[in-house]
mmCIF file of C-alpha atoms in Angstrom:
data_model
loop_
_atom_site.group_PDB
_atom_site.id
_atom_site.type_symbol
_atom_site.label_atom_id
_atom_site.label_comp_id
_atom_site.label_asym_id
_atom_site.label_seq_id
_atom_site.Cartn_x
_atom_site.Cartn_y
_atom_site.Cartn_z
ATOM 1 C CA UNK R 274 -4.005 62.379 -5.073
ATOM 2 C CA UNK R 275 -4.066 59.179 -3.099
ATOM 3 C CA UNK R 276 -2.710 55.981 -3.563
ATOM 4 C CA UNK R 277 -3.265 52.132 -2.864
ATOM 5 C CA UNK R 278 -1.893 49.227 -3.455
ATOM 6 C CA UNK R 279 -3.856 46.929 -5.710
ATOM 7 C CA UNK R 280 -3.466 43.346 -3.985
ATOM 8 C CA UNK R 281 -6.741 41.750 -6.417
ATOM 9 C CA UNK R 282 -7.415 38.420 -4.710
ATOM 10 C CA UNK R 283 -4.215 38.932 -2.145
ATOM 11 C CA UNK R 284 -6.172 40.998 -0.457
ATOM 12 C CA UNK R 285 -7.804 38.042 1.418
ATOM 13 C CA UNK R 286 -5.321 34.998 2.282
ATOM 14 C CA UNK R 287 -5.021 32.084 4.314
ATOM 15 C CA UNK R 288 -2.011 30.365 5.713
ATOM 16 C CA UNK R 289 -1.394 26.425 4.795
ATOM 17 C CA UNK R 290 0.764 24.459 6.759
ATOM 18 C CA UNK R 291 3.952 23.239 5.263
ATOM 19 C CA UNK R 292 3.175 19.894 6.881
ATOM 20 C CA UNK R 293 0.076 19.306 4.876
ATOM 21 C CA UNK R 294 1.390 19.904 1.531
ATOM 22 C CA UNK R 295 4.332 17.965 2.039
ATOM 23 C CA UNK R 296 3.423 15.034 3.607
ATOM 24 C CA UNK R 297 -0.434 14.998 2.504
ATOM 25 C CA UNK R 298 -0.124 16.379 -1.087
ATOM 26 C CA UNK R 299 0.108 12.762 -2.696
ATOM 27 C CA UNK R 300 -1.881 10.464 0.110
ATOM 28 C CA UNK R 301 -5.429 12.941 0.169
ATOM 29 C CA UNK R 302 -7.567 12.409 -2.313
ATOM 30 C CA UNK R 303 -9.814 15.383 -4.082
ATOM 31 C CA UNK R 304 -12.473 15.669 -1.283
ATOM 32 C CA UNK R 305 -9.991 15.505 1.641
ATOM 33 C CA UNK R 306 -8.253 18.473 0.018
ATOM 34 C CA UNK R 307 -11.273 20.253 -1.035
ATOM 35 C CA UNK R 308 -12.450 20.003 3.130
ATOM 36 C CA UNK R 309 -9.176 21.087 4.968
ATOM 37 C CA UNK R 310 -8.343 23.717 2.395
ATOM 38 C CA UNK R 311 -12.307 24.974 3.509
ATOM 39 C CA UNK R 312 -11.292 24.673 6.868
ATOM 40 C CA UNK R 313 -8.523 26.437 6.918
ATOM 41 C CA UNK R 314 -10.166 29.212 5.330
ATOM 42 C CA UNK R 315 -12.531 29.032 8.388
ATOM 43 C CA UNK R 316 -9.422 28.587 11.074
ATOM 44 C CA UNK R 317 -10.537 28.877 14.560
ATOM 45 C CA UNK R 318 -14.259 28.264 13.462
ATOM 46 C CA UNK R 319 -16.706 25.578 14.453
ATOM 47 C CA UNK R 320 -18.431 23.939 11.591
ATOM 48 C CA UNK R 321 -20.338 20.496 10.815
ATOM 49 C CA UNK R 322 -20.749 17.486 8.033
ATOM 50 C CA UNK R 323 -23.760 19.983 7.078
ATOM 51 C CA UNK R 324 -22.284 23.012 6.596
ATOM 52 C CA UNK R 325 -19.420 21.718 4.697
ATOM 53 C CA UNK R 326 -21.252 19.658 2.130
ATOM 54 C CA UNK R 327 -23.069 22.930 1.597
ATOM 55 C CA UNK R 328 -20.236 25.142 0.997
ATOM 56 C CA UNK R 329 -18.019 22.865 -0.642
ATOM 57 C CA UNK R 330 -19.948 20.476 -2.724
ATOM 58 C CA UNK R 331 -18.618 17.593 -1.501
ATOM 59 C CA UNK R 332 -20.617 14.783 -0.885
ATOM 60 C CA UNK R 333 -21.866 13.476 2.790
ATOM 61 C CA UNK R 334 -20.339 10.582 2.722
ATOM 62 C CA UNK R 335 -16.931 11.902 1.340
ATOM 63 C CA UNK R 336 -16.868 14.313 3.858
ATOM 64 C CA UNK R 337 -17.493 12.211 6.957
ATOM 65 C CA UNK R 338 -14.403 10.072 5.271
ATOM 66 C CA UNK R 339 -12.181 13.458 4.937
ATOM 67 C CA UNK R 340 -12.544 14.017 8.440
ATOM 68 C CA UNK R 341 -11.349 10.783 9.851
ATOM 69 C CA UNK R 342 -8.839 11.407 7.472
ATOM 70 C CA UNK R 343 -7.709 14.563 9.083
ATOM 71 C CA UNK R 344 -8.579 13.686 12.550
ATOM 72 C CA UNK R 345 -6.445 10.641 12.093
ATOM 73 C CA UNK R 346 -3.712 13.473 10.877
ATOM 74 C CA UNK R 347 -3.881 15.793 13.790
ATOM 75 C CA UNK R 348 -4.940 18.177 12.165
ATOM 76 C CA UNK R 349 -8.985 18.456 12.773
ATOM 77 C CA UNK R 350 -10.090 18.561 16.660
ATOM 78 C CA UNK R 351 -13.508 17.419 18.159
ATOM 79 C CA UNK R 352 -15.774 19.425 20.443
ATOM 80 C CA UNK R 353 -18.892 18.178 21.056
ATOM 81 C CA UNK R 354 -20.663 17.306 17.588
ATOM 82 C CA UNK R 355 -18.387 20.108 15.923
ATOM 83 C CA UNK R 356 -15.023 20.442 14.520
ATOM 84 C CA UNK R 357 -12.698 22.898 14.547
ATOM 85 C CA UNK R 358 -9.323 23.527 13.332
ATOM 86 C CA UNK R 359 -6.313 25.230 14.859
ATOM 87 C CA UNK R 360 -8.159 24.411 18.468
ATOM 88 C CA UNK R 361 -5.766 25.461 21.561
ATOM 89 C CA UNK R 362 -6.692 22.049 23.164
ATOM 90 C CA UNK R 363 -6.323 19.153 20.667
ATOM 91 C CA UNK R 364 -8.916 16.386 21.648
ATOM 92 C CA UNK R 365 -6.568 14.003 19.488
ATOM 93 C CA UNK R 366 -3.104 12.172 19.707
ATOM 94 C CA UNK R 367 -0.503 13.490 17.359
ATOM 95 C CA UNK R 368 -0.773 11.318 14.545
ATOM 96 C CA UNK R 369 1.015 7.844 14.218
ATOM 97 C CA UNK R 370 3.040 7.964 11.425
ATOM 98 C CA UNK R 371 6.274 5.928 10.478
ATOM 99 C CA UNK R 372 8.099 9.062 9.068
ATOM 100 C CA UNK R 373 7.398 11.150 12.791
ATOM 101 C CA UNK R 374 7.073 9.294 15.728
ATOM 102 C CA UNK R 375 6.110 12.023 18.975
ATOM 103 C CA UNK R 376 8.209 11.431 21.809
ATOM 104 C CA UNK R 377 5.644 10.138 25.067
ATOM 105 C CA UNK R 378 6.207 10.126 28.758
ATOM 106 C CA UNK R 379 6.746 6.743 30.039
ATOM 107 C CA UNK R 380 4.407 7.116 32.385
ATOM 108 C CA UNK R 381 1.713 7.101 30.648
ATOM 109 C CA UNK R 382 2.415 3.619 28.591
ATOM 110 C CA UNK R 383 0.840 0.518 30.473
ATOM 111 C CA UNK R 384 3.360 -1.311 33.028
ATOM 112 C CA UNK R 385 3.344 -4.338 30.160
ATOM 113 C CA UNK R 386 2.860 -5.243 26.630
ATOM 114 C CA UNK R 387 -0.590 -6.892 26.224
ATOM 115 C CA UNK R 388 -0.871 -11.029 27.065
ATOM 116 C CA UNK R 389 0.400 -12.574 23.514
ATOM 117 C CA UNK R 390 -0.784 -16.036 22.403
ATOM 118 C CA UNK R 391 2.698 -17.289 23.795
ATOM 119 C CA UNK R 392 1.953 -15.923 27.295
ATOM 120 C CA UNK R 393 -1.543 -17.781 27.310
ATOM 121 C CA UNK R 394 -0.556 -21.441 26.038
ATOM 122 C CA UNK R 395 -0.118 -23.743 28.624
ATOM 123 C CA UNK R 396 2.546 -26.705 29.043
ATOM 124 C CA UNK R 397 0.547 -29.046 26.799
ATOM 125 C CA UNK R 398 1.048 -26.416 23.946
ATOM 126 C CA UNK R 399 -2.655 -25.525 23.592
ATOM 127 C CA UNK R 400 -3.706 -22.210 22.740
ATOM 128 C CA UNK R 401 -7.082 -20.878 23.272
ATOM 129 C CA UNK R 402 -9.665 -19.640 20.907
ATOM 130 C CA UNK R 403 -9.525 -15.671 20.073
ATOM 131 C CA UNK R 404 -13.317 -15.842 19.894
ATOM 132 C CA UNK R 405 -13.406 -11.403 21.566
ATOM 133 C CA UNK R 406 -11.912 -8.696 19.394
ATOM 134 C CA UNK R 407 -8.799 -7.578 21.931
ATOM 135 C CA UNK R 408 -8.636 -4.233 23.350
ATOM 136 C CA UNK R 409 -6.582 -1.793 20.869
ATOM 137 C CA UNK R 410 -4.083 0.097 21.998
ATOM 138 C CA UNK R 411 -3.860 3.818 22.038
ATOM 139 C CA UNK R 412 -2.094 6.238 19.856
ATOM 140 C CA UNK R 413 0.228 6.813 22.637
ATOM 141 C CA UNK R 414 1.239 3.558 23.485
ATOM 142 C CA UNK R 415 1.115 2.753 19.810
ATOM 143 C CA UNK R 416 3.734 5.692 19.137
ATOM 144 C CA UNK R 417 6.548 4.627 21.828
ATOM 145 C CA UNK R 418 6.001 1.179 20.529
ATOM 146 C CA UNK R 419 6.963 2.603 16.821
ATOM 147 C CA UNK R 420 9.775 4.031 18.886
ATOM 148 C CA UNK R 421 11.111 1.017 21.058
ATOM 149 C CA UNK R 422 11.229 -1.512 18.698
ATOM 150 C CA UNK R 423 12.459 -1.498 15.128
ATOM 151 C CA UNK R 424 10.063 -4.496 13.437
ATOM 152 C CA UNK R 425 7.206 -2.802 15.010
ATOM 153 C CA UNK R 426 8.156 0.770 12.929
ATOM 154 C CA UNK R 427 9.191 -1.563 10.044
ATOM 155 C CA UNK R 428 5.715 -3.356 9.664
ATOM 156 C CA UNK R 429 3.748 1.125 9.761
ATOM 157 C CA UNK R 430 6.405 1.837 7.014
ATOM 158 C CA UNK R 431 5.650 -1.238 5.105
ATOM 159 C CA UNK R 432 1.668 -1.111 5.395
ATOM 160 C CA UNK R 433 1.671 2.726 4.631
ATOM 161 C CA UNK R 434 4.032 2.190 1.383
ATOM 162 C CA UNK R 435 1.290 -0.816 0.785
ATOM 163 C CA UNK R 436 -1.688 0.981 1.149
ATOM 164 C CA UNK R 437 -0.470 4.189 -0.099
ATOM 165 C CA UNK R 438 -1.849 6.660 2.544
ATOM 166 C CA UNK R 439 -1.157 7.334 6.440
ATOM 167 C CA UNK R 440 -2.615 4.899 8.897
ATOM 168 C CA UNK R 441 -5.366 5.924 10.820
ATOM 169 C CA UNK R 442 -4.912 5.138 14.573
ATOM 170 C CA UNK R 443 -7.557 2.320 14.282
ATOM 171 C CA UNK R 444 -5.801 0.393 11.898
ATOM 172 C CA UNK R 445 -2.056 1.026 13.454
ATOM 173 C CA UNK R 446 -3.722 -0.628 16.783
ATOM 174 C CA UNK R 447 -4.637 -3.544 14.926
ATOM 175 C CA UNK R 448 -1.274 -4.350 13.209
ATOM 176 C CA UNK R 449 0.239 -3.582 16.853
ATOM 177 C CA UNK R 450 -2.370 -6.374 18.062
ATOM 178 C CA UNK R 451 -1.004 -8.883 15.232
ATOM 179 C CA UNK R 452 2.272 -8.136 16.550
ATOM 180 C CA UNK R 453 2.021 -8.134 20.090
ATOM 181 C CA UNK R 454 -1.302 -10.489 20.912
ATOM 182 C CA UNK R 455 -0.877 -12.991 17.874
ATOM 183 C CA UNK R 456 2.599 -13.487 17.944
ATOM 184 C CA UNK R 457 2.908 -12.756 14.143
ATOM 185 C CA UNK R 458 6.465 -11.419 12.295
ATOM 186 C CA UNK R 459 6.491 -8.771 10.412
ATOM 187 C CA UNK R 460 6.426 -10.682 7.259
ATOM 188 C CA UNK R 461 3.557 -12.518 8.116
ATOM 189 C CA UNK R 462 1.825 -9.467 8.847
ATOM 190 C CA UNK R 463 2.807 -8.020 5.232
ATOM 191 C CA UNK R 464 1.518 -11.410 4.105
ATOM 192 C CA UNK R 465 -2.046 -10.787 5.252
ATOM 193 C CA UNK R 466 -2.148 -7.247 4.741
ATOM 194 C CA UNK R 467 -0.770 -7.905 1.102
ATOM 195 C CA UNK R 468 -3.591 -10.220 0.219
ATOM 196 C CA UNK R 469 -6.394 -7.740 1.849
ATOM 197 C CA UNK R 470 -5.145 -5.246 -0.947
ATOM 198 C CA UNK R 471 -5.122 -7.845 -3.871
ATOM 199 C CA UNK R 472 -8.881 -8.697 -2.480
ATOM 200 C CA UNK R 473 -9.379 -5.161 -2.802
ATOM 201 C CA UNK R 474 -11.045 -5.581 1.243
ATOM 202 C CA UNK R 475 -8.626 -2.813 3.134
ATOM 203 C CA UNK R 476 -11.383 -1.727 5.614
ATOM 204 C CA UNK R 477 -10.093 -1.880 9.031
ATOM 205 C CA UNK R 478 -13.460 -4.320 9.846
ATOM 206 C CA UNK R 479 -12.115 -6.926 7.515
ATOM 207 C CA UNK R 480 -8.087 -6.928 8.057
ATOM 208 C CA UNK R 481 -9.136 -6.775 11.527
ATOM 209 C CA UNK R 482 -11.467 -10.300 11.244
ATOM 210 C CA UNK R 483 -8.712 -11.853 8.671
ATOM 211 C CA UNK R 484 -6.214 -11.131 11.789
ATOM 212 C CA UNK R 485 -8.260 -13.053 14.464
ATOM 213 C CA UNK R 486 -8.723 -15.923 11.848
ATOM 214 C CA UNK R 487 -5.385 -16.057 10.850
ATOM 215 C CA UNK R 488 -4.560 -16.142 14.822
ATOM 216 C CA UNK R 489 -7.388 -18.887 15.621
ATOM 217 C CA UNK R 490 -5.374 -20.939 12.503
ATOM 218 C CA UNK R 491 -1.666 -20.316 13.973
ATOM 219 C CA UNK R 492 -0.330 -18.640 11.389
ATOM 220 C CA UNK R 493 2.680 -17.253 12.622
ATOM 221 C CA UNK R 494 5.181 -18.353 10.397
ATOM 222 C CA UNK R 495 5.999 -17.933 6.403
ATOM 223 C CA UNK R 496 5.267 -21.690 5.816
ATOM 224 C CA UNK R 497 2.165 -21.374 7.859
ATOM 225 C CA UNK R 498 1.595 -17.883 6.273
ATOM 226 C CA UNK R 499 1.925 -19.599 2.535
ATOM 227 C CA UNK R 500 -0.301 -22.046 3.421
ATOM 228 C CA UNK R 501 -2.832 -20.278 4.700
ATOM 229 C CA UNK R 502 -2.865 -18.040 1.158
ATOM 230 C CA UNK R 503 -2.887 -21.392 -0.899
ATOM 231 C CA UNK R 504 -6.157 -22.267 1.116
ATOM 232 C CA UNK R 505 -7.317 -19.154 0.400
ATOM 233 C CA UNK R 506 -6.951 -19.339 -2.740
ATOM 234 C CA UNK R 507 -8.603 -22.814 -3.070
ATOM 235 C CA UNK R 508 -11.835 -21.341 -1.640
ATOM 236 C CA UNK R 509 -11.897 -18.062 -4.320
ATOM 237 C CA UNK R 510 -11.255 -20.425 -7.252
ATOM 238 C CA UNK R 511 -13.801 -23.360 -5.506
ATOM 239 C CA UNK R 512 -16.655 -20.473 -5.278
ATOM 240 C CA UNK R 513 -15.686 -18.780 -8.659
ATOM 241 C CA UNK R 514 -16.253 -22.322 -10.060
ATOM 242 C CA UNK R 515 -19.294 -22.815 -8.510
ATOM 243 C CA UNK R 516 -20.740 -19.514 -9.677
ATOM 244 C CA UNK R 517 -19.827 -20.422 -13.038
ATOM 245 C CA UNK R 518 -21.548 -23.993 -13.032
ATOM 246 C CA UNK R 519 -24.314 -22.608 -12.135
ATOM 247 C CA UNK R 520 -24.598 -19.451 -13.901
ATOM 248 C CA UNK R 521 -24.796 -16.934 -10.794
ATOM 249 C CA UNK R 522 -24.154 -13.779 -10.846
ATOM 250 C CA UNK R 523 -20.504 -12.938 -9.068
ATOM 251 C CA UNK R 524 -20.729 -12.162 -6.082
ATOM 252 C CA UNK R 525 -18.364 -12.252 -2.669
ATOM 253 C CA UNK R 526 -19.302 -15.185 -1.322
ATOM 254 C CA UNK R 527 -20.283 -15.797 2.426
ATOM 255 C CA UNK R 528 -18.275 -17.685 4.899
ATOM 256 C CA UNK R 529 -20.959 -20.585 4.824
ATOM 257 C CA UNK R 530 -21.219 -20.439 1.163
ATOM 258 C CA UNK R 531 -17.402 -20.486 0.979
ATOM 259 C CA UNK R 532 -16.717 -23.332 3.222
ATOM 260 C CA UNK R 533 -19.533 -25.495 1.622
ATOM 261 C CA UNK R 534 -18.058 -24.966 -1.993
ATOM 262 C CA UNK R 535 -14.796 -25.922 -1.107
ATOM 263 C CA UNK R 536 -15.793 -29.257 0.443
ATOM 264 C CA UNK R 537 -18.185 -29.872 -3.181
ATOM 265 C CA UNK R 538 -14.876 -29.084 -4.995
ATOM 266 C CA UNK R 539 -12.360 -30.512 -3.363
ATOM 267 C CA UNK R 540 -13.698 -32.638 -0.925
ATOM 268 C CA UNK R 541 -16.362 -34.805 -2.470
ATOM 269 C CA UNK R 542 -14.704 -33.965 -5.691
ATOM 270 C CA UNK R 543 -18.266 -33.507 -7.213
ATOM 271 C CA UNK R 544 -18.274 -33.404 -10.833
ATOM 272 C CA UNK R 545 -19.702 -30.457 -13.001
ATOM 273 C CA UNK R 546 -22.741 -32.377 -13.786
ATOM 274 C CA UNK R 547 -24.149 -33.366 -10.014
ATOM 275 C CA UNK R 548 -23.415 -29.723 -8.990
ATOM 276 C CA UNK R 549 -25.704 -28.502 -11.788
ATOM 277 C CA UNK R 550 -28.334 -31.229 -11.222
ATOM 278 C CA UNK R 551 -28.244 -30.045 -7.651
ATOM 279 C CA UNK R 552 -28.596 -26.422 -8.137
ATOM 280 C CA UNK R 553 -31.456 -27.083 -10.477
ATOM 281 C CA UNK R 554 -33.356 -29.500 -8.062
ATOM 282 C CA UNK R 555 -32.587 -26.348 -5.472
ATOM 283 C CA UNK R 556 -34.376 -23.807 -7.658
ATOM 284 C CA UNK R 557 -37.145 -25.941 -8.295
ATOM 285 C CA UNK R 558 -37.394 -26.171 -4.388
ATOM 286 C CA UNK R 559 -36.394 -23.051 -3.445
ATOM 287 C CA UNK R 560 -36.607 -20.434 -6.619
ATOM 288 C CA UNK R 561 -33.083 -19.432 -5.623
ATOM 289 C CA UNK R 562 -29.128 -20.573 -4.863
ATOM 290 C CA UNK R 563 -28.579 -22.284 -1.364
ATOM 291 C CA UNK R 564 -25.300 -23.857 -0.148
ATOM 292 C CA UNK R 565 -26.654 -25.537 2.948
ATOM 293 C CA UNK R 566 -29.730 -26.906 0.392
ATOM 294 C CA UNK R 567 -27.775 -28.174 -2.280
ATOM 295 C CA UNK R 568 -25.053 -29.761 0.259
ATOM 296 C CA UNK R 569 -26.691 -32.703 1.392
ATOM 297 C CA UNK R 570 -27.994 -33.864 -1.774
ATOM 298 C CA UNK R 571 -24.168 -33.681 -3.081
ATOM 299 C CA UNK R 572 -22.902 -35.308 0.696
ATOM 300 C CA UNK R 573 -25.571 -38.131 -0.424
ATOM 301 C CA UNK R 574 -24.680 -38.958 -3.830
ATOM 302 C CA UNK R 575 -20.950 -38.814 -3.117
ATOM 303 C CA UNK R 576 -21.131 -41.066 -0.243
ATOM 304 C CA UNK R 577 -23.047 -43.766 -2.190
ATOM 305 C CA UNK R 578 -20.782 -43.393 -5.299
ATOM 306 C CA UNK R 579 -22.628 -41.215 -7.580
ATOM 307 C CA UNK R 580 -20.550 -39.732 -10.718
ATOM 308 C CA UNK R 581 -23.446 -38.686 -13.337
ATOM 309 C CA UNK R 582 -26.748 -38.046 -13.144
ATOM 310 C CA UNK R 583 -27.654 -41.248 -14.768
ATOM 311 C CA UNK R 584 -26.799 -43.014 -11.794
ATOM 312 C CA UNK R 585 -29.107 -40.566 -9.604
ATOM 313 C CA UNK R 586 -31.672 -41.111 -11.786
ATOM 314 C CA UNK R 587 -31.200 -44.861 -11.842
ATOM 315 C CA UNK R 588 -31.206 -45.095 -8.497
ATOM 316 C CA UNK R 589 -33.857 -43.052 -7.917
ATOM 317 C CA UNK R 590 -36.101 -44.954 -10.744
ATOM 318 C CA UNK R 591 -35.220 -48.407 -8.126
ATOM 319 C CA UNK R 592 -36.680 -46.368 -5.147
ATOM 320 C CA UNK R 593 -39.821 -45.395 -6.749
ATOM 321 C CA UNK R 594 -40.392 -49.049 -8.479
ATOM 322 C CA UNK R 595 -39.867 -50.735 -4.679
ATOM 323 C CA UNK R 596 -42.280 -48.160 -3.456
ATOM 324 C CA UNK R 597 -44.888 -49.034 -5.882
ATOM 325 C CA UNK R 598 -44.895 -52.480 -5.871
ATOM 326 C CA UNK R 599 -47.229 -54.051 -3.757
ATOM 327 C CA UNK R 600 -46.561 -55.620 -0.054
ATOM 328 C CA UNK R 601 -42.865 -54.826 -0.814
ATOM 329 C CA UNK R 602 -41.485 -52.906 2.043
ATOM 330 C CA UNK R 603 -38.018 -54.662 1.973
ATOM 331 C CA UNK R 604 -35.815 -51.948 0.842
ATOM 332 C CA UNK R 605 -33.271 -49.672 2.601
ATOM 333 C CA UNK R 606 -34.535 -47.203 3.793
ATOM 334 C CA UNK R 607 -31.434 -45.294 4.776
ATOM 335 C CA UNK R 608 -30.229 -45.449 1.190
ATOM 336 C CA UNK R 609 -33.178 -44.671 0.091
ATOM 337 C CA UNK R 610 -33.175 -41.253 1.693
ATOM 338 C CA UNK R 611 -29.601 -40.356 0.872
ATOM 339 C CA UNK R 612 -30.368 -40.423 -3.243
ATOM 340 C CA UNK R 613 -33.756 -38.370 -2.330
ATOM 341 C CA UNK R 614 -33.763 -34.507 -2.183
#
């Protein structure tokens, strides 16, 4: 008689790094899970977006984001248009990470940190325009920098508590930039990065743009920090206001939009009943809402006094009784076109 031993479903196994589990267990979502745990199965494989969706179920789009994810990590290579895990020549940096910083060669960091906004203002204290996105650094330079200098590791450790996942290289570079380039403490950087997650905006595009604005606007100090948020917050509440007077559907608003409400609200201090008039007169015109058509009409009947649309209409009633009446071509003109729309 022969015997064997009866493993059932051991019979087949997989090894899982300690790593993942431990540090990646509570910051990867469902699909990232579902992907490396199918690519682990396949260690030493090549395989695709396509393939995966097909074997795993996960959507395209999910997928795509579970390998940045794991790129990010270290733990997925590139070659070519294919991944692979468990490749004998990473294509990747190890991954920047507060908690493990890898130790680099001097050598290959750059002779210098990059020009910061201090380094480029002149004697007169002017400080030019950051009108270019700068060049980010890589994970290597990023890594020693995390290693060097204490605020620096402070400010990963604080966004990756705040955002509740590892940073991905892109968005490490861009904090370093904030740092380095704009001159900006590590509060001040927890400021902004803070009110990208309340905004629920934590794409590396936006924090990235807010950066360069908040640069361009020299905030690089609490006060200036706090001030900048209380602005902020004058042009949500201006639009939100807007969107209620005229019964729009909520939507984020655009930077035009956003700077033209705020001057209506509090600016010309237009009441209720002018914006209304105006968005009305703009749907007539137009069939739909427009900022830059709606602001001139407010501009005009602010600047000659306007505070109801009686008075418009009043006024208006005067043009078009001057305009009838025969011979009578003594009017203003000018004022004449600032009450018309």
């Amino acid at each position: 008689m022969s015997y064997y031993l009866n493993l059932g479903g051991w019979s087949s196994v997989f090894a899982v790094p300690s790593s993942i589990v431990d540090r990646h267990l509570k910051l990867a979502g469902e699909s990232q899970l579902k992907v490396i745990l199918w690519a682990l199965r396949h260690g030493g494989e090549l395989f695709d977006e396509e393939r995966v969706c097909a074997e795993t179920g996960v959507r395209p789009e999910n997928v795509k984001e579970a390998f940045d994810y794991w790129i990010s990590a270290g733990v997925l290579g590139t070659e070519g248009n294919n991944l692979a895990q468990g490749s004998e020549k990473p294509q990747r940096a190890e991954p920047v990470s507060a908690d493990s910083v890898p130790q680099v060669s001097p050598q290959t960091l750059p002779e210098k940190k990059p020009e910061s906004v201090k380094d480029k203002t002149d004697d007169k204290g002017f400080t030019p325009v950051f009108d270019k996105k700068p060049i980010r650094p890589d994970a290597i330079y990023i890594a020693q920098r995390m290693a060097d200098d204490k605020e620096v590791n402070t400010i990963m450790r604080e966004a990756e508590a705040m955002l509740g996942r590892m940073l991905p290289p892109t968005l490490s570079a861009i904090l370093i930039n904030c740092y380095d380039i704009y001159d900006m403490p590590p509060e001040v950087i927890v400021m902004m990065l803070n009110y990208c997650i309340s905004q629920g905006k934590t794409s590396v595009h936006y924090i990235e743009k807010l950066a360069i604005d908040w640069a361009n606007s020299g905030v690089n100090s609490m006060q200036a920090a706090e001030e900048k948020l209380q602005e902020l917050d004058r042009h949500n509440i201006a639009w939100k206001k807007i969107v209620n007077i005229c019964g729009l559907q909520f939507r984020a608003a655009t930077k035009k939009e956003t700077e033209l409400t705020y001057k209506w609200i509090y600016d010309l201090h237009s009441p209720e009943e002018l914006i209304a008039e105006a968005y009305d007169r703009c749907i007539g015109k137009l069939g739909k809402f427009s900022a830059s058509y709606m602001d001139p009409i407010l501009v005009s009947w602010a600047k000659n006094g306007f505070i109801s649309i009686a008075q418009v209409e009043e006024a208006e009633a005067k043009k078009k009784a001057k305009q009838e009446k025969p011979g009578n071509t003594s009017f203003d003109s000018e004022f004449l076109d600032t009450i018309s729309d």
